[in-house]
Every structure is written in C-alpha cells, then in structure tokens.
mmCIF file of C-alpha atoms and ligand atoms in Angstrom:
data_model
loop_
_atom_site.group_PDB
_atom_site.id
_atom_site.type_symbol
_atom_site.label_atom_id
_atom_site.label_comp_id
_atom_site.label_asym_id
_atom_site.label_seq_id
_atom_site.Cartn_x
_atom_site.Cartn_y
_atom_site.Cartn_z
ATOM 1 C CA UNK D 529 -122.695 74.834 140.317
ATOM 2 C CA UNK D 530 -124.459 71.551 140.910
ATOM 3 C CA UNK D 531 -121.954 69.064 139.630
ATOM 4 C CA UNK D 532 -118.329 68.366 140.463
ATOM 5 C CA UNK D 533 -117.085 69.170 137.035
ATOM 6 C CA UNK D 534 -119.011 72.416 136.679
ATOM 7 C CA UNK D 535 -117.897 73.513 140.129
ATOM 8 C CA UNK D 536 -114.267 72.779 139.409
ATOM 9 C CA UNK D 537 -114.509 74.555 136.015
ATOM 10 C CA UNK D 538 -115.479 77.812 137.809
ATOM 11 C CA UNK D 539 -111.819 78.084 138.829
ATOM 12 C CA UNK D 540 -110.440 76.630 135.601
ATOM 13 C CA UNK D 541 -109.940 73.214 137.104
ATOM 14 C CA UNK D 542 -111.263 69.827 136.217
ATOM 15 C CA UNK D 543 -112.725 67.095 138.384
ATOM 16 C CA UNK D 544 -112.165 63.650 136.928
ATOM 17 C CA UNK D 545 -112.720 59.993 137.668
ATOM 18 C CA UNK D 546 -110.926 56.815 136.740
ATOM 19 C CA UNK D 547 -113.099 54.796 134.411
ATOM 20 C CA UNK D 548 -112.946 51.177 133.268
ATOM 21 C CA UNK D 549 -114.024 50.307 129.716
ATOM 22 C CA UNK D 550 -115.652 47.139 130.987
ATOM 23 C CA UNK D 551 -118.325 49.143 132.812
ATOM 24 C CA UNK D 552 -119.293 51.381 129.881
ATOM 25 C CA UNK D 553 -122.291 49.157 129.149
ATOM 26 C CA UNK D 554 -123.813 50.034 132.531
ATOM 27 C CA UNK D 555 -126.021 53.105 131.961
ATOM 28 C CA UNK D 556 -125.927 54.410 135.542
ATOM 29 C CA UNK D 557 -122.198 54.301 135.428
ATOM 30 C CA UNK D 558 -121.897 56.311 132.256
ATOM 31 C CA UNK D 559 -124.730 58.684 133.230
ATOM 32 C CA UNK D 560 -122.927 59.480 136.523
ATOM 33 C CA UNK D 561 -119.576 59.893 134.839
ATOM 34 C CA UNK D 562 -121.036 62.194 132.167
ATOM 35 C CA UNK D 563 -123.106 64.299 134.603
ATOM 36 C CA UNK D 564 -120.573 64.838 137.325
ATOM 37 C CA UNK D 565 -117.074 64.678 135.887
ATOM 38 C CA UNK D 566 -115.245 66.679 133.285
ATOM 39 C CA UNK D 567 -112.075 64.589 133.369
ATOM 40 C CA UNK D 568 -111.078 60.952 133.064
ATOM 41 C CA UNK D 569 -108.241 58.546 133.555
ATOM 42 C CA UNK D 570 -108.359 55.076 132.086
ATOM 43 C CA UNK D 571 -108.095 52.838 135.206
ATOM 44 C CA UNK D 572 -106.041 50.177 133.394
ATOM 45 C CA UNK D 573 -106.469 50.359 129.678
ATOM 46 C CA UNK D 574 -103.484 52.524 128.763
ATOM 47 C CA UNK D 575 -100.957 50.634 130.914
ATOM 48 C CA UNK D 576 -98.102 48.905 129.057
ATOM 49 C CA UNK D 577 -99.372 45.337 129.515
ATOM 50 C CA UNK D 578 -102.972 46.000 128.401
ATOM 51 C CA UNK D 579 -102.060 48.284 125.529
ATOM 52 C CA UNK D 580 -98.990 46.562 124.076
ATOM 53 C CA UNK D 581 -99.523 42.957 125.035
ATOM 54 C CA UNK D 582 -97.032 41.683 122.461
ATOM 55 C CA UNK D 583 -94.087 43.715 121.200
ATOM 56 C CA UNK D 584 -95.082 46.271 118.590
ATOM 57 C CA UNK D 585 -98.657 45.175 118.439
ATOM 58 C CA UNK D 586 -101.143 47.462 120.220
ATOM 59 C CA UNK D 587 -104.555 46.841 121.672
ATOM 60 C CA UNK D 588 -106.087 50.284 121.325
ATOM 61 C CA UNK D 589 -109.769 49.299 121.522
ATOM 62 C CA UNK D 590 -110.584 49.605 125.258
ATOM 63 C CA UNK D 591 -108.545 52.802 125.761
ATOM 64 C CA UNK D 592 -110.023 54.274 122.565
ATOM 65 C CA UNK D 593 -113.546 53.619 123.874
ATOM 66 C CA UNK D 594 -112.842 55.781 126.953
ATOM 67 C CA UNK D 595 -110.890 58.417 125.048
ATOM 68 C CA UNK D 596 -113.501 58.792 122.286
ATOM 69 C CA UNK D 597 -116.287 59.148 124.792
ATOM 70 C CA UNK D 598 -114.349 61.683 126.781
ATOM 71 C CA UNK D 599 -113.362 63.713 123.735
ATOM 72 C CA UNK D 600 -117.005 63.830 122.620
ATOM 73 C CA UNK D 601 -117.915 65.286 126.063
ATOM 74 C CA UNK D 602 -115.017 67.748 126.064
ATOM 75 C CA UNK D 603 -113.394 66.092 129.103
ATOM 76 C CA UNK D 604 -109.801 66.503 130.172
ATOM 77 C CA UNK D 605 -107.994 63.186 129.765
ATOM 78 C CA UNK D 606 -105.007 62.109 131.826
ATOM 79 C CA UNK D 607 -102.831 59.476 130.161
ATOM 80 C CA UNK D 608 -101.891 56.759 132.581
ATOM 81 C CA UNK D 609 -99.165 55.495 132.375
ATOM 82 C CA UNK D 610 -96.176 55.015 130.061
ATOM 83 C CA UNK D 611 -93.363 53.598 132.258
ATOM 84 C CA UNK D 612 -94.294 51.676 135.428
ATOM 85 C CA UNK D 613 -92.861 48.522 137.032
ATOM 86 C CA UNK D 614 -96.318 46.986 137.416
ATOM 87 C CA UNK D 615 -98.832 45.672 134.827
ATOM 88 C CA UNK D 616 -96.004 45.261 132.335
ATOM 89 C CA UNK D 617 -96.402 42.777 129.465
ATOM 90 C CA UNK D 618 -94.513 39.548 129.924
ATOM 91 C CA UNK D 619 -92.149 40.399 127.058
ATOM 92 C CA UNK D 620 -90.662 43.303 128.992
ATOM 93 C CA UNK D 621 -88.375 41.333 131.329
ATOM 94 C CA UNK D 622 -84.920 40.872 132.743
ATOM 95 C CA UNK D 623 -83.828 38.778 129.764
ATOM 96 C CA UNK D 624 -83.730 41.877 127.538
ATOM 97 C CA UNK D 625 -80.480 43.715 127.001
ATOM 98 C CA UNK D 626 -80.241 47.271 128.042
ATOM 99 C CA UNK D 627 -80.233 48.439 124.472
ATOM 100 C CA UNK D 628 -83.271 46.356 123.701
ATOM 101 C CA UNK D 629 -85.182 47.566 126.674
ATOM 102 C CA UNK D 630 -84.271 51.157 125.894
ATOM 103 C CA UNK D 631 -85.544 50.814 122.323
ATOM 104 C CA UNK D 632 -88.714 49.033 123.463
ATOM 105 C CA UNK D 633 -89.408 51.832 126.000
ATOM 106 C CA UNK D 634 -88.811 54.577 123.434
ATOM 107 C CA UNK D 635 -90.968 52.842 120.871
ATOM 108 C CA UNK D 636 -93.753 52.304 123.444
ATOM 109 C CA UNK D 637 -93.693 56.018 124.349
ATOM 110 C CA UNK D 638 -93.682 57.091 120.728
ATOM 111 C CA UNK D 639 -96.515 54.805 119.653
ATOM 112 C CA UNK D 640 -98.846 55.404 122.562
ATOM 113 C CA UNK D 641 -98.260 59.162 122.731
ATOM 114 C CA UNK D 642 -98.505 59.381 118.980
ATOM 115 C CA UNK D 643 -101.796 57.513 118.885
ATOM 116 C CA UNK D 644 -103.411 59.866 121.403
ATOM 117 C CA UNK D 645 -101.663 63.094 120.295
ATOM 118 C CA UNK D 646 -103.908 66.063 120.622
ATOM 119 C CA UNK D 647 -106.349 64.317 122.887
ATOM 120 C CA UNK D 648 -104.532 64.094 126.199
ATOM 121 C CA UNK D 649 -104.128 66.832 128.810
ATOM 122 C CA UNK D 650 -101.226 65.271 130.774
ATOM 123 C CA UNK D 651 -99.340 62.037 130.664
ATOM 124 C CA UNK D 652 -98.071 60.139 133.680
ATOM 125 C CA UNK D 653 -94.745 59.444 131.964
ATOM 126 C CA UNK D 654 -93.241 57.552 134.894
ATOM 127 C CA UNK D 655 -95.334 56.039 137.712
ATOM 128 C CA UNK D 656 -94.142 54.987 141.157
ATOM 129 C CA UNK D 657 -90.433 54.854 140.551
ATOM 130 C CA UNK D 658 -89.409 55.850 144.094
ATOM 131 C CA UNK D 659 -88.953 53.336 146.910
ATOM 132 C CA UNK D 660 -91.061 53.411 150.004
ATOM 133 C CA UNK D 661 -88.304 53.020 152.529
ATOM 134 C CA UNK D 662 -84.676 53.926 152.610
ATOM 135 C CA UNK D 663 -82.644 57.015 151.936
ATOM 136 C CA UNK D 664 -84.067 60.123 150.289
ATOM 137 C CA UNK D 665 -83.948 59.637 146.584
ATOM 138 C CA UNK D 666 -83.795 55.839 146.564
ATOM 139 C CA UNK D 667 -85.643 54.278 143.642
ATOM 140 C CA UNK D 668 -87.560 51.030 143.670
ATOM 141 C CA UNK D 669 -85.694 48.178 142.018
ATOM 142 C CA UNK D 670 -87.272 47.241 138.709
ATOM 143 C CA UNK D 671 -86.374 46.002 135.313
ATOM 144 C CA UNK D 672 -85.811 49.661 134.424
ATOM 145 C CA UNK D 673 -83.315 50.420 137.217
ATOM 146 C CA UNK D 674 -81.615 47.110 136.675
ATOM 147 C CA UNK D 675 -81.103 47.493 132.956
ATOM 148 C CA UNK D 676 -81.009 51.252 132.391
ATOM 149 C CA UNK D 677 -79.971 52.506 135.798
ATOM 150 C CA UNK D 678 -81.572 55.427 137.715
ATOM 151 C CA UNK D 679 -81.382 57.581 134.610
ATOM 152 C CA UNK D 680 -84.370 55.675 133.094
ATOM 153 C CA UNK D 681 -86.721 58.350 134.480
ATOM 154 C CA UNK D 682 -84.908 61.171 132.688
ATOM 155 C CA UNK D 683 -84.638 59.060 129.511
ATOM 156 C CA UNK D 684 -88.410 58.480 129.601
ATOM 157 C CA UNK D 685 -89.214 62.128 130.039
ATOM 158 C CA UNK D 686 -86.859 63.134 127.207
ATOM 159 C CA UNK D 687 -88.409 60.556 124.916
ATOM 160 C CA UNK D 688 -91.911 61.704 125.870
ATOM 161 C CA UNK D 689 -91.090 65.369 125.032
ATOM 162 C CA UNK D 690 -89.673 64.280 121.706
ATOM 163 C CA UNK D 691 -92.849 62.239 121.020
ATOM 164 C CA UNK D 692 -95.202 65.134 121.767
ATOM 165 C CA UNK D 693 -93.949 68.668 122.546
ATOM 166 C CA UNK D 694 -97.446 69.963 123.435
ATOM 167 C CA UNK D 695 -98.703 67.700 126.170
ATOM 168 C CA UNK D 696 -97.941 67.978 129.896
ATOM 169 C CA UNK D 697 -95.551 65.452 131.234
ATOM 170 C CA UNK D 698 -96.052 64.312 134.823
ATOM 171 C CA UNK D 699 -94.265 62.195 137.402
ATOM 172 C CA UNK D 700 -96.920 60.360 139.444
ATOM 173 C CA UNK D 701 -96.535 58.507 142.775
ATOM 174 C CA UNK D 702 -98.192 57.595 146.086
ATOM 175 C CA UNK D 703 -96.968 58.384 149.601
ATOM 176 C CA UNK D 704 -95.559 61.694 148.444
ATOM 177 C CA UNK D 705 -98.295 63.608 150.144
ATOM 178 C CA UNK D 706 -96.523 64.490 153.402
ATOM 179 C CA UNK D 707 -94.330 67.515 152.722
ATOM 180 C CA UNK D 708 -91.443 66.166 154.849
ATOM 181 C CA UNK D 709 -91.475 62.408 154.242
ATOM 182 C CA UNK D 710 -88.285 60.938 152.769
ATOM 183 C CA UNK D 711 -90.070 59.695 149.697
ATOM 184 C CA UNK D 712 -91.550 63.117 149.063
ATOM 185 C CA UNK D 713 -88.162 64.729 149.538
ATOM 186 C CA UNK D 714 -86.688 62.385 146.901
ATOM 187 C CA UNK D 715 -89.293 63.278 144.328
ATOM 188 C CA UNK D 716 -88.945 66.947 145.199
ATOM 189 C CA UNK D 717 -85.189 66.794 144.657
ATOM 190 C CA UNK D 718 -85.640 65.038 141.331
ATOM 191 C CA UNK D 719 -88.082 67.684 140.057
ATOM 192 C CA UNK D 720 -85.789 70.528 141.201
ATOM 193 C CA UNK D 721 -82.810 68.790 139.462
ATOM 194 C CA UNK D 722 -84.858 68.240 136.299
ATOM 195 C CA UNK D 723 -85.871 71.890 136.265
ATOM 196 C CA UNK D 724 -82.305 73.040 136.871
ATOM 197 C CA UNK D 725 -80.899 70.839 134.055
ATOM 198 C CA UNK D 726 -83.712 71.370 131.537
ATOM 199 C CA UNK D 727 -85.009 67.838 131.678
ATOM 200 C CA UNK D 728 -88.675 68.227 130.522
ATOM 201 C CA UNK D 729 -91.214 67.910 133.307
ATOM 202 C CA UNK D 730 -94.443 69.850 133.675
ATOM 203 C CA UNK D 731 -96.375 68.301 136.576
ATOM 204 C CA UNK D 732 -96.366 66.091 139.572
ATOM 205 C CA UNK D 733 -99.251 63.733 140.366
ATOM 206 C CA UNK D 734 -100.094 63.026 143.930
ATOM 207 C CA UNK D 735 -102.058 59.752 143.834
ATOM 208 C CA UNK D 736 -103.519 60.366 147.262
ATOM 209 C CA UNK D 737 -104.846 56.961 148.204
ATOM 210 C CA UNK D 738 -105.693 57.981 151.760
ATOM 211 C CA UNK D 739 -106.589 56.883 155.100
ATOM 212 C CA UNK D 740 -106.148 60.378 156.283
ATOM 213 C CA UNK D 741 -104.445 63.175 154.329
ATOM 214 C CA UNK D 742 -101.379 64.628 156.187
ATOM 215 C CA UNK D 743 -101.879 67.922 157.922
ATOM 216 C CA UNK D 744 -99.227 69.521 155.721
ATOM 217 C CA UNK D 745 -100.809 68.326 152.452
ATOM 218 C CA UNK D 746 -101.503 71.868 151.175
ATOM 219 C CA UNK D 747 -97.957 72.938 152.057
ATOM 220 C CA UNK D 748 -96.736 69.938 150.069
ATOM 221 C CA UNK D 749 -98.693 70.912 146.974
ATOM 222 C CA UNK D 750 -97.403 74.407 147.308
ATOM 223 C CA UNK D 751 -93.807 73.335 147.632
ATOM 224 C CA UNK D 752 -93.997 71.321 144.391
ATOM 225 C CA UNK D 753 -95.792 74.206 142.606
ATOM 226 C CA UNK D 754 -92.982 76.553 143.699
ATOM 227 C CA UNK D 755 -90.526 74.443 141.644
ATOM 228 C CA UNK D 756 -92.436 75.586 138.535
ATOM 229 C CA UNK D 757 -94.587 72.527 137.873
ATOM 230 C CA UNK D 758 -98.337 71.965 138.015
ATOM 231 C CA UNK D 759 -99.696 69.605 140.601
ATOM 232 C CA UNK D 760 -102.634 67.254 140.114
ATOM 233 C CA UNK D 761 -104.384 64.964 142.557
ATOM 234 C CA UNK D 762 -104.554 61.937 140.384
ATOM 235 C CA UNK D 763 -106.024 58.925 142.122
ATOM 236 C CA UNK D 764 -107.888 60.227 145.137
ATOM 237 C CA UNK D 765 -109.774 57.857 147.402
ATOM 238 C CA UNK D 766 -110.256 57.920 151.118
ATOM 239 C CA UNK D 767 -111.107 54.895 153.218
ATOM 240 C CA UNK D 768 -114.001 54.924 155.625
ATOM 241 C CA UNK D 769 -117.420 56.562 155.466
ATOM 242 C CA UNK D 770 -119.625 59.246 156.855
ATOM 243 C CA UNK D 771 -118.394 62.510 158.275
ATOM 244 C CA UNK D 772 -114.783 61.504 158.793
ATOM 245 C CA UNK D 773 -114.458 60.562 155.187
ATOM 246 C CA UNK D 774 -116.235 63.752 154.168
ATOM 247 C CA UNK D 775 -113.913 65.873 156.265
ATOM 248 C CA UNK D 776 -110.837 64.263 154.647
ATOM 249 C CA UNK D 777 -112.245 64.824 151.139
ATOM 250 C CA UNK D 778 -113.006 68.456 152.078
ATOM 251 C CA UNK D 779 -109.462 69.021 153.309
ATOM 252 C CA UNK D 780 -107.941 67.552 150.115
ATOM 253 C CA UNK D 781 -110.241 69.634 147.929
ATOM 254 C CA UNK D 782 -109.479 72.858 149.911
ATOM 255 C CA UNK D 783 -105.751 72.172 149.689
ATOM 256 C CA UNK D 784 -105.922 71.956 145.859
ATOM 257 C CA UNK D 785 -108.113 75.021 145.622
ATOM 258 C CA UNK D 786 -105.669 77.031 147.731
ATOM 259 C CA UNK D 787 -102.808 76.533 145.278
ATOM 260 C CA UNK D 788 -103.291 78.021 141.844
ATOM 261 C CA UNK D 789 -101.015 75.480 140.174
ATOM 262 C CA UNK D 790 -103.106 72.649 141.475
ATOM 263 C CA UNK D 791 -105.018 72.205 138.283
ATOM 264 C CA UNK D 792 -107.385 69.274 138.948
ATOM 265 C CA UNK D 793 -108.508 66.391 141.010
ATOM 266 C CA UNK D 794 -109.282 62.853 139.851
ATOM 267 C CA UNK D 795 -110.970 60.306 142.090
ATOM 268 C CA UNK D 796 -110.002 56.668 141.518
ATOM 269 C CA UNK D 797 -113.378 55.458 140.405
ATOM 270 C CA UNK D 798 -116.971 56.537 139.956
ATOM 271 C CA UNK D 799 -118.679 54.219 142.461
ATOM 272 C CA UNK D 800 -117.729 52.325 145.614
ATOM 273 C CA UNK D 801 -118.887 49.094 144.057
ATOM 274 C CA UNK D 802 -116.008 49.064 141.534
ATOM 275 C CA UNK D 803 -113.315 50.529 143.703
ATOM 276 C CA UNK D 804 -109.959 48.731 143.505
ATOM 277 C CA UNK D 805 -109.910 48.961 147.344
ATOM 278 C CA UNK D 806 -112.220 46.016 147.741
ATOM 279 C CA UNK D 807 -114.071 45.808 151.038
ATOM 280 C CA UNK D 808 -113.730 49.602 151.464
ATOM 281 C CA UNK D 809 -116.096 52.400 150.394
ATOM 282 C CA UNK D 810 -113.550 55.086 149.493
ATOM 283 C CA UNK D 811 -115.349 57.031 146.652
ATOM 284 C CA UNK D 812 -118.019 59.779 146.321
ATOM 285 C CA UNK D 813 -120.906 57.670 145.055
ATOM 286 C CA UNK D 814 -122.117 54.550 146.805
ATOM 287 C CA UNK D 815 -122.821 51.266 145.056
ATOM 288 C CA UNK D 816 -126.248 52.536 143.977
ATOM 289 C CA UNK D 817 -124.807 55.792 142.577
ATOM 290 C CA UNK D 818 -126.140 57.814 145.466
ATOM 291 C CA UNK D 819 -124.198 60.883 146.506
ATOM 292 C CA UNK D 820 -122.374 60.393 149.820
ATOM 293 C CA UNK D 821 -121.566 63.018 152.492
ATOM 294 C CA UNK D 822 -118.113 63.117 150.931
ATOM 295 C CA UNK D 823 -119.658 64.194 147.670
ATOM 296 C CA UNK D 824 -121.342 67.236 149.264
ATOM 297 C CA UNK D 825 -118.114 68.067 151.098
ATOM 298 C CA UNK D 826 -116.179 68.203 147.851
ATOM 299 C CA UNK D 827 -118.865 70.088 145.902
ATOM 300 C CA UNK D 828 -118.993 72.774 148.598
ATOM 301 C CA UNK D 829 -115.197 73.070 148.715
ATOM 302 C CA UNK D 830 -114.763 73.506 144.945
HETATM 303 C C1 XIL Y 1259 -105.008 49.883 139.965
HETATM 304 C C2 XIL Y 1259 -106.364 49.605 139.317
HETATM 305 O O1 XIL Y 1259 -107.326 50.369 139.990
HETATM 306 C C3 XIL Y 1259 -106.715 48.114 139.484
HETATM 307 O O2 XIL Y 1259 -107.907 47.848 138.766
HETATM 308 C C4 XIL Y 1259 -105.601 47.265 138.993
HETATM 309 O O3 XIL Y 1259 -105.895 45.903 139.252
HETATM 310 C C5 XIL Y 1259 -104.279 47.601 139.635
HETATM 311 O O4 XIL Y 1259 -104.021 49.031 139.377
HETATM 312 N N1 XIL Y 1259 -101.526 53.232 141.550
HETATM 313 C C6 XIL Y 1259 -101.742 53.422 140.250
HETATM 314 C C7 XIL Y 1259 -102.942 52.873 139.577
HETATM 315 O O5 XIL Y 1259 -100.998 54.212 139.592
HETATM 316 O O6 XIL Y 1259 -102.669 52.546 138.204
HETATM 317 C C8 XIL Y 1259 -103.468 51.616 140.294
HETATM 318 O O7 XIL Y 1259 -104.629 51.174 139.672
HETATM 319 C C9 XIL Y 1259 -103.614 51.929 141.750
HETATM 320 C C10 XIL Y 1259 -102.358 52.345 142.394
#
C-alpha cells in the first residue's frame, strides 16, 4: 500500500491524525489528511471547555466539521475527551457541590456521546487521571478527585456505557508506556480491577508523546491487551528528526503491529508546522507537507 491508512487497513487497523478545525480551510492540510489517514481525533474541539462553554449549551460546530468530513471519508473517529482536568470550562470549578458536579458530568457525557452516537469508534472517557509521581495508583488532584473522590473514574465509565452501549470506552494517559513504571502499574491495576468487577472499559490509550519509546513498549502493549482490552496509540509524536526519529517511529509501529489487540495508531497532528510541541518537529510530514524519513519508516512497518 502507498498510504498510511491503506497500509494499516491491510491488517484491519487504522492510522489516524489529530486535526484542528481551524486548519480545514488550508487545502494542503486537508489533502494530506484525506490521502494518508483513515482515522481522526479532534485536537481540541470535543474537549469539555470548547464543546460546553456554558452549562447545558453546546458548541458543536467545530467538532461537527471534523466529524462530518471524517464520516464522509469513512474514517475511524476517536472521541477525545469527556472527563479531563484540563481545558475545562470555567463553570466547572471547586465551588460546585459534589452532587452538582456529578450531575454536570453525567449530563456532559450523555449530551456529547448522544450527539455523536453511531459515528465514533472509541471515546477517551477519562484522560490523564493518574499522577506522575508518588505511589502506584495515586491519582492527580483535580476538581473531580476533590469533589467526587477517586471513584469519579468508575462513575464516568458507567455513565458512558449507559449513554452509548455500542462504542468502545477508553482510558487515555501519557507516561504509561514503560511496562514497569509506577504510573503504568497504577493504570494496569485499575483496568484489571474494572474487568474483575464488571466496570465497563474496552480500551487503553497510550498517548505516546515521545523522546524515545521505552525498550519494553511492545511488552507493555501486550500486558494491557492480556487484561482483555484493546490498546490504541492515541497521540503519537516523537521529538527530533532524521534517522533517530525514524527509528523511534518504526519501533512504535512494529510494537503495535506485533499485538493483535493494538487496533490503531494516531499521530498528534498532520504537519510539523502545527504541532503542539512548538519548536520541535515531531510528526511525519514537514511544514511543507513533504514526507519525512519517519513517514517511510512507519509505512514500511505497517
Ligand atoms: C493539546 C493540543 O494539542 C493543544 O492544541 C492544546 O493547546 C492543549 O492540548 N494530552 C492530550 C491532548 O490528551 O488533548 C493534548 O492536546 C496534548 C496532551
């Protein structure tokens, strides 16, 4: 196959990119997205702040633009993200009572999942809930832990399943790529516990914002898959350039291909010029939409 999406499709996988609605007027951007990718994640447009800027009133337009385009091209769409401590609207704050926050969260999940029902492949129900340091299993402090306690993750997944029984429900995080890291162990234990108790969870998203992927990355994907969940690489980008960057991309792609439950890869942007990692060149196409060595490495590994 001669494109990333077609190559990934040969093994039943998808290869997606994060896309921003603000760039859809740029023809090279859309042409590259359409030609190379058969998956998409809205880079910001489905986050709580952008999509529900005031309580109960939804700004669907920018996310709909991305979704409608993707649906017309038959792409797999990842919904990102329902419950996250960042990019929240101002009205979700510490002044809310627990009951009020709970009902706001449930309503948000119901409305957003309902709006996109039938169009989304997998939802990042909860994003980045685990802490970076500290004991295995420690959560990051947020309005959710403070008001609802650590059970907010389970509550969100149960609400999501009730809102849409047919879509895959994922937990998504960064720095859970090393099989043995404390943060990884914490997420692993949560997924195992959810599976044991019947809390709905279908997939784990490894964001994979890399300098260098850990040497046990494939083993890590396999250990999550062995719990009975799919794994997706959800926000891949790799700092640097040239052959070192290409090698890292190759290893990541090979790791996913080696695990049957690794169902797809999404890179966090189409072109270096719009990467969120400003000053870096972490993507597969340069600022002029030329294929980089990393592109060839991925294509050959798919
Ligand atoms: C980033 C976007 O790329 C930026 O445009 C935005 O300013 C901040 O968020 N983890 C995530 C993504 O789950 O949603 C983040 O996206 C990058 C880190």
